[in-house]
């Protein structure tokens, strides 16, 4: 087992800087997810850790050792590729034993570990088949087995579930989580799927334009996004954003003509001067939905009602903007209906309108 | 309506082109199984009755044929080895790496096809006499290699493009060096395609007349022997037809076998 450190890693492709001075520390045994839209540099960062890209600057340290100049095979890593990269000209067994054979592991050891890996991924029946005769999900299992049979200190995964259909993805996701618990390998996992990131990660590093914009626990990322980008990228549907103006010295914010009361901790915070423009971020489930006008509640009109089974999703028009609101499934709503939305004060997030950076409430402001 | 007309027109053109290529081959094949008497009679029957092997046997017993066939085989083998040994690494590089001058190199490969062999013939013959390569099978193979290389490079490039780089990367993460990853993963997968490239090169060399005829005197390859017999020695008709047939058949069989690879090379997929 080992820690992983990306130390000011930079990688350019021609004039494009794919990874721009990224520093990231992954604790021993941690499941770290690199999350971001396509082209954000997450895969390139992972490939730098693997040693598949030559970096323009920075170091990779694995288990306390600088491995920057080491070949991929000498870094104590194993990798699962998005395309699986299962060797088509070898049986499943030969695929799984490939790395051990390259390392010249003793035959008994090879046999034992292969069986163990095959059992863990439930592919013992498939060992003598060729990849051409496997389904996508089975190939995926072979790719994972081939990686964990190496008992790597660090397991790298590049969008391993993105080529599976929805049901299989759900199943494999849980299996990967179980696998991580059982092997305990430090894992760096790349995905653009925020649900995957939230469900798998101990930590999530959200990337954009080659830099990490926020690295935190899934719940912190979800509840306290560091910017409008993170709030808008994570969550399905994403966070709602309303433009507002600070009033009463930071005790309330006026959105679409309605003054919404804020928690006292916002008073006097940076960017919260009277008359300041702010962006108010509210998760779809962080509204109190009311049938009649109340102070601090935004008036709106239901546009679309989407029952999703577990919840019902409302699209509500609020003063020219649309908001997504999730409500309990047994509530009665229909298009055209008027309702009032009161954002829960403790779940509101305020951002500055320029870069979309989250504003930080004053410490202890709540006790004032 | 217009669509049907276009399809019909296309089919007609395709038929014409196919006939243009296939009809002579058919005639030569039929003639190769006709007896000498039939070939010289007038009016000549198109379909030999009865078909006979006399003409083919006569050709095979003619002086120099076996030696030339052997020479052709040798030259074609040399050429294949050289062209694959040089072309495959070039194809691999083009498929895997972006390097300065890559585009220039790709165009440069085609540029070698710019100069007709007739223009190069005299300087080449002079150079060969100077270097002591004249009338030498290896010399012919070198020229054939130069002629075949563009094809070899283009084919092997497409072959290696078809082998995902991720497979080699996976092998490297599993402990292979770059070379091991190539040898254990990319090469075995590319092998059928490389074989196709090799066979194509073989056929190219087997059929090449001009350079072979100019650069050899005693050590004739089969096409060189035939062209000499036909053009200067006034070979009889049966010798000509049998010789033609003997040249065509291996090429046809081989092209038929590797046509799938040639199609993908030309950007067409048939299933």
mmCIF file of C-alpha atoms in Angstrom, chain A residues 22 42 111 173 181 189 206 220 243 273 282 304 315 322 331:
data_model
loop_
_atom_site.group_PDB
_atom_site.id
_atom_site.type_symbol
_atom_site.label_atom_id
_atom_site.label_comp_id
_atom_site.label_asym_id
_atom_site.label_seq_id
_atom_site.Cartn_x
_atom_site.Cartn_y
_atom_site.Cartn_z
ATOM 1 C CA UNK A 22 -1.595 20.053 -10.352
ATOM 2 C CA UNK A 42 -8.167 14.183 -15.528
ATOM 3 C CA UNK A 111 -1.864 -20.259 -10.208
ATOM 4 C CA UNK A 173 -19.867 0.242 -9.297
ATOM 5 C CA UNK A 181 -12.545 -2.536 0.655
ATOM 6 C CA UNK A 189 -10.217 6.727 -10.332
ATOM 7 C CA UNK A 206 -12.934 18.173 -9.308
ATOM 8 C CA UNK A 220 -18.516 18.533 1.171
ATOM 9 C CA UNK A 243 -28.804 36.312 -9.166
ATOM 10 C CA UNK A 273 -21.176 44.429 1.387
ATOM 11 C CA UNK A 282 -29.604 26.100 -3.859
ATOM 12 C CA UNK A 304 -43.044 20.608 -15.914
ATOM 13 C CA UNK A 315 -39.335 22.588 -13.263
ATOM 14 C CA UNK A 322 -36.021 28.240 -14.172
ATOM 15 C CA UNK A 331 -47.295 15.575 -3.418
#
